[in-house]
Short mmCIF file of C-alpha atoms in Angstrom, two decimals:
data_model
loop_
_atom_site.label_atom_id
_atom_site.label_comp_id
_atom_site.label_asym_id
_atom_site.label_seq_id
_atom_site.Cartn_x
_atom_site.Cartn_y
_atom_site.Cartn_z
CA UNK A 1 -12.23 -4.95 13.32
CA UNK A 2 -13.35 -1.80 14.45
CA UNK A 3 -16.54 0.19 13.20
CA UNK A 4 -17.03 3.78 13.10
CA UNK A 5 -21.38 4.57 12.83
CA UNK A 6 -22.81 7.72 11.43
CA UNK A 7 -26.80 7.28 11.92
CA UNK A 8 -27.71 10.25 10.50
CA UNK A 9 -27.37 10.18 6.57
CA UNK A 10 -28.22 13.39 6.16
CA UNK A 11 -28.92 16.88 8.35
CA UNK A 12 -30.32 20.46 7.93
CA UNK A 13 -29.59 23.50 9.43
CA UNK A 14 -30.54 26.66 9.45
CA UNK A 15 -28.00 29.59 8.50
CA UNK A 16 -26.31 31.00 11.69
CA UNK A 17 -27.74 28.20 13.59
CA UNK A 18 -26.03 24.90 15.50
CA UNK A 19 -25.86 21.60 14.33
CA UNK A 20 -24.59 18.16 16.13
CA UNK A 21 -23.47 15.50 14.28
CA UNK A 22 -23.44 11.78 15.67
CA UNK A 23 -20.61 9.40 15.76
CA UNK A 24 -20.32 5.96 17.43
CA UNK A 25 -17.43 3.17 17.05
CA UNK A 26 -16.00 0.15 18.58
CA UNK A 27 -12.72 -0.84 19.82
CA UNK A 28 -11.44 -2.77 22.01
CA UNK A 29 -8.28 -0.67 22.03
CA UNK A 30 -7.46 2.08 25.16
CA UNK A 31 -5.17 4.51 22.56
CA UNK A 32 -6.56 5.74 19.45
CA UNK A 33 -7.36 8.83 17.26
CA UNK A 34 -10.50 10.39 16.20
CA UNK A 35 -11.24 12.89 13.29
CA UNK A 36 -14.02 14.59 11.18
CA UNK A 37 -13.73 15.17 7.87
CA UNK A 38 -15.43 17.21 5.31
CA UNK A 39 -15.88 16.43 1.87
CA UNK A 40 -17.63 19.17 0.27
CA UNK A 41 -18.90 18.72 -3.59
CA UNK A 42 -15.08 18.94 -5.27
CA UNK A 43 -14.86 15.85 -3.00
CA UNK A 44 -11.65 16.77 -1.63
CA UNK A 45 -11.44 15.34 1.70
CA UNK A 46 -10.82 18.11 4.30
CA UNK A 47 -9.84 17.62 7.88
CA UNK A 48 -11.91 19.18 10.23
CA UNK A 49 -11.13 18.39 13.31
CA UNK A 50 -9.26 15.78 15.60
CA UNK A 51 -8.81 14.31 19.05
CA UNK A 52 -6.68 11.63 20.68
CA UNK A 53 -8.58 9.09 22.88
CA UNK A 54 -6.20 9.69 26.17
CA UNK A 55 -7.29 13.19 25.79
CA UNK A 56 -10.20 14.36 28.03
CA UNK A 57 -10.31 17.38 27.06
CA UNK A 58 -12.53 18.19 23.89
CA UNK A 59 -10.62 19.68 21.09
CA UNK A 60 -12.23 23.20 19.29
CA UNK A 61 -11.10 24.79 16.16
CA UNK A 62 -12.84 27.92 16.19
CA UNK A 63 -16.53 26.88 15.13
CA UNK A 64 -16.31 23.44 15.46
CA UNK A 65 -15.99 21.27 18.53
CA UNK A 66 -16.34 17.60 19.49
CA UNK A 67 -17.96 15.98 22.32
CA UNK A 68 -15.94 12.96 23.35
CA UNK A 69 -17.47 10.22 25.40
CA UNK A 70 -14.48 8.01 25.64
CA UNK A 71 -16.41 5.43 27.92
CA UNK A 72 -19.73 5.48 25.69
CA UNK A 73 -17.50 5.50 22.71
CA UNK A 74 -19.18 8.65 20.85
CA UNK A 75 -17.48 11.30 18.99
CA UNK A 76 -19.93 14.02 18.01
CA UNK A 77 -19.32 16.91 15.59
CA UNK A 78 -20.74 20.40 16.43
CA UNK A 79 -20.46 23.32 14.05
CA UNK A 80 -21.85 26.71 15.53
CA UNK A 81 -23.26 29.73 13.86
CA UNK A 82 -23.13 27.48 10.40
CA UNK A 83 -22.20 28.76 7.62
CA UNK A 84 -23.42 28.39 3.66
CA UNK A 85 -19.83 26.95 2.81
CA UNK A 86 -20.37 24.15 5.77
CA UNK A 87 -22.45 22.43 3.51
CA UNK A 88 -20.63 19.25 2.76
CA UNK A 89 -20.45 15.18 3.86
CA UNK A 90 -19.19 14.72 6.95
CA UNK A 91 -17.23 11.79 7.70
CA UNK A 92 -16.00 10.69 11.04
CA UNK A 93 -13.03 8.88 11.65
CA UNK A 94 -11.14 6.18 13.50
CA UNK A 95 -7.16 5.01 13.65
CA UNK A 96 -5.72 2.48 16.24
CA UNK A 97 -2.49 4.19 17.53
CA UNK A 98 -0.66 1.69 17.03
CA UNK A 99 -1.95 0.76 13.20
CA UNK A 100 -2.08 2.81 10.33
CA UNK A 101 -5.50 2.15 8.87
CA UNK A 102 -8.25 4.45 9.08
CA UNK A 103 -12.08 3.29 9.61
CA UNK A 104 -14.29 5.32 7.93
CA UNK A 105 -17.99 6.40 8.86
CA UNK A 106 -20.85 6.06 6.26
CA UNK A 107 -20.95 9.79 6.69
CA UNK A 108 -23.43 11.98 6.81
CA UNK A 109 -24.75 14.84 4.51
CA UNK A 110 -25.20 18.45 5.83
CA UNK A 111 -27.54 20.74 3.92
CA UNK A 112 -27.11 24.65 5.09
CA UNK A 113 -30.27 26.73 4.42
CA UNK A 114 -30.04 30.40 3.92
CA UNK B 18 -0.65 22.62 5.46
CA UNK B 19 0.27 18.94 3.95
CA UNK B 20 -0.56 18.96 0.75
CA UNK B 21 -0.98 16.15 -1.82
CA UNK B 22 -1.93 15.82 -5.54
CA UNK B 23 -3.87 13.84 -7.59
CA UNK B 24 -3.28 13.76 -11.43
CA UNK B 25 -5.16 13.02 -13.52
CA UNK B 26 -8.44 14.84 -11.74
CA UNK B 27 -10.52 12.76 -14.15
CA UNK B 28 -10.15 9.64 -17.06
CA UNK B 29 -12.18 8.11 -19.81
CA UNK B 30 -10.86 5.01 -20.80
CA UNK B 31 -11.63 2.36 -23.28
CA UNK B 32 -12.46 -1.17 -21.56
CA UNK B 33 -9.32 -3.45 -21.36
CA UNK B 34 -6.93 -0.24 -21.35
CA UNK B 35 -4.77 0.49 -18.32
CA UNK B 36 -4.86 3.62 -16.20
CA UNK B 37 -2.53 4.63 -14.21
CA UNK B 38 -3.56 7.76 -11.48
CA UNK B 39 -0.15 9.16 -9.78
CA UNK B 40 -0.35 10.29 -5.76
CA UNK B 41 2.38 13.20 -5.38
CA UNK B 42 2.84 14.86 -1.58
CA UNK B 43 4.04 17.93 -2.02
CA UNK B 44 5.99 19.46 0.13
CA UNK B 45 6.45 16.39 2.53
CA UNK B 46 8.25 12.66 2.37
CA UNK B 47 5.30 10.58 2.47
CA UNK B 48 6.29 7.71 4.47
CA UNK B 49 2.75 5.85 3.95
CA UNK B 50 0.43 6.21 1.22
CA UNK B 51 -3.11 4.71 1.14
CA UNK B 52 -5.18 4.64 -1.91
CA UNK B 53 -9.20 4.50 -1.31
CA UNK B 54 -11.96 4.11 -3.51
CA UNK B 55 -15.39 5.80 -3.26
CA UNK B 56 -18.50 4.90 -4.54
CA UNK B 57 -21.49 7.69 -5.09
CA UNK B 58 -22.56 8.74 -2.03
CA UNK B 59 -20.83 6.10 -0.51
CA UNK B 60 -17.70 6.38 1.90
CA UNK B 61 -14.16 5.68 1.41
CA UNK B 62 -13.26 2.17 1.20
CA UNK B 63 -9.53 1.50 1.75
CA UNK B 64 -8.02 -0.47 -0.93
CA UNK B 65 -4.31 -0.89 0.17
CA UNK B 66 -1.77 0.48 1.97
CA UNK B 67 2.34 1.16 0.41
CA UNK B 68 5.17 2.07 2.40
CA UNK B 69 7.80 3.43 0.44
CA UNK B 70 10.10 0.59 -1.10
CA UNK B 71 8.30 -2.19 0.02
CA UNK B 72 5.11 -4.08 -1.47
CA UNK B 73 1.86 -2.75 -0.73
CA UNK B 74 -0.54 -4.29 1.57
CA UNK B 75 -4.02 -5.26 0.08
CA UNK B 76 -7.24 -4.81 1.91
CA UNK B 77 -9.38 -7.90 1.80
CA UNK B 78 -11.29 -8.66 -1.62
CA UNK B 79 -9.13 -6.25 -3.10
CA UNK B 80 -7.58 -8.01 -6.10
CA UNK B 81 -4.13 -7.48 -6.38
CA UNK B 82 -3.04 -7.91 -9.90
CA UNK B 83 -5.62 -5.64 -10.87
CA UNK B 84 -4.89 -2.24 -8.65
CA UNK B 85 -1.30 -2.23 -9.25
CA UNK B 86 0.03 -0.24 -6.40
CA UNK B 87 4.26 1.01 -6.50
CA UNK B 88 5.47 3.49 -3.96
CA UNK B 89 9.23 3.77 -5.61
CA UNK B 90 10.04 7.26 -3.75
CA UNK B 91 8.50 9.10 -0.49
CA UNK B 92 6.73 11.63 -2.58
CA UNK B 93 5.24 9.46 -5.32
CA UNK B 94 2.49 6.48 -5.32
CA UNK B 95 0.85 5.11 -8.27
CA UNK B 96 -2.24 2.87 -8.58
CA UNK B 97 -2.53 1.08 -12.17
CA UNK B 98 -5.88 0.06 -12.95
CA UNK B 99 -5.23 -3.08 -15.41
CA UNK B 100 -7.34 -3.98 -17.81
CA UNK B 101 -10.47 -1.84 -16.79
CA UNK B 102 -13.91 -2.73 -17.45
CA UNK B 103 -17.11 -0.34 -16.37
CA UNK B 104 -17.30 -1.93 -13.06
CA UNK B 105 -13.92 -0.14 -11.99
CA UNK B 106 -15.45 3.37 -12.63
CA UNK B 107 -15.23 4.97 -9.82
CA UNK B 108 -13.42 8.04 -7.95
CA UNK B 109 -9.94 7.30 -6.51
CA UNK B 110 -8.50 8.63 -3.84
CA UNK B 111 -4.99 8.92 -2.26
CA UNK B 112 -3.68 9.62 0.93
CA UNK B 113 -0.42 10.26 2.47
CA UNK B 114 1.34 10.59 5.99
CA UNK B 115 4.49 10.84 7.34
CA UNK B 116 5.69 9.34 10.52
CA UNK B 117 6.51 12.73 12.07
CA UNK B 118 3.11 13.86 11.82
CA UNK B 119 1.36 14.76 15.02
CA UNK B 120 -2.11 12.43 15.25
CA UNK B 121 -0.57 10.66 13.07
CA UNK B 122 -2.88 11.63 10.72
CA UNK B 123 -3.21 11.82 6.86
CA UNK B 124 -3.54 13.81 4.12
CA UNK B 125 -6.05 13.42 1.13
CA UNK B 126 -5.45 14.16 -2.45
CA UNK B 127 -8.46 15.77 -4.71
CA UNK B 128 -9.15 12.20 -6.04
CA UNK B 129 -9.64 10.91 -9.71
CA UNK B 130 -12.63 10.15 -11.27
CA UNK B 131 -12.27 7.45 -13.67
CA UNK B 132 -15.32 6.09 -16.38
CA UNK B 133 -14.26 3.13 -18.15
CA UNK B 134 -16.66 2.91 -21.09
#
């Protein structure tokens, strides 16, 4: 079965500032999608952000961005000039193209400072 | 966007009631409906899987006669929670897609948070 690893249980950031957040899975599969969610305290599960595997190109919605290392299997999350209402868990994301299931990410909590 | 809805939000229940929590998509046919099942600050564990007018499919050491799961129509899912005891509080979530979606990617509902007492 595949695994989707979030090492970092929970993050900081400053107001205005960057953050990165780490992702790591395995597959054995060549086609597949990637995503971020957010889950902010309502717990409504918002998606951020996604990427298909045959895709070398990063996908970007406006402040956030992913850095996709198909080959080292990594699927980071970076959110520029952060914002108080970033403040959420992050969970990343994996689904075999061919399968419907979704793996799911331990996720990882982001704390926004003022 | 895809948008799907969760009712009710939130449910007390006696132990040994049922519950049933309803998974609406709203302004889509929801081909495929998952239902999840979150701990505190835990992540989402997938419980089953329903495709409309067929049986659902139950993740391992999921029991089935206790999450009753029917997907009778492409905008409606419901998960029955038989016979609850405290151990099934917990905060339910839905999910739905549709095979025309692009990334074939899904759509979550609010969740429900349900306290058996």
């Amino acid at each position: 079965a595949q695994t989707v690893t979030q090492s970092q249980p929970e993050m900081s950031v400053q107001e205005a500032e960057t953050v990165t957040l780490s992702c790591t899975y395995d597959t054995s599969e060549s086609d597949y999608y990637l995503f971020w969610y957010k889950q902010p305290p309502s717990r409504q599960m918002i998606l951020v952000i996604r990427q298909e595997a045959y895709k070398q190109q990063n996908a970007t919605e406006n402040r956030f961005s992913v850095n996709f290392q198909k080959a080292a299997k990594s699927f980071s999350l970076k959110i520029s000039d952060s914002q108080l209402g970033d403040a959420a868990m992050y969970f990343c994301a994996y689904r075999s193209a061919n399968f419907n299931k979704f793996y799911f990410g331990s996720g990882t909590k982001l704390n926004v400072k003022p | 966007g895809a948008v799907v809805s969760q009712h009710p939000s939130r449910v007390i229940c006696k132990s040994g009631t049922s519950v049933k929590i309803e998974c609406r998509s709203l302004d889509f046919q929801a081909t495929t409906m998952f239902w999840y099942r979150q701990f505190p600050k835990k992540s989402l564990m997938l419980m089953a899987t329903s495709n409309e007018g067929s049986k659902a499919t139950y993740e391992q050491g999921v029991e089935k006669d206790k999450f009753l799961i029917n997907h009778a129509s492409l905008t409606l899912s419901t998960l029955t929670v038989t016979s609850a005891h405290p151990e099934d509080s917990s905060f339910y979530i839905c999910s739905a897609r549709t095979s025309g979606m692009s990334f074939k990617t899904q759509y979550f509902g609010p969740g429900t948070r349900l306290l058996v007492l």
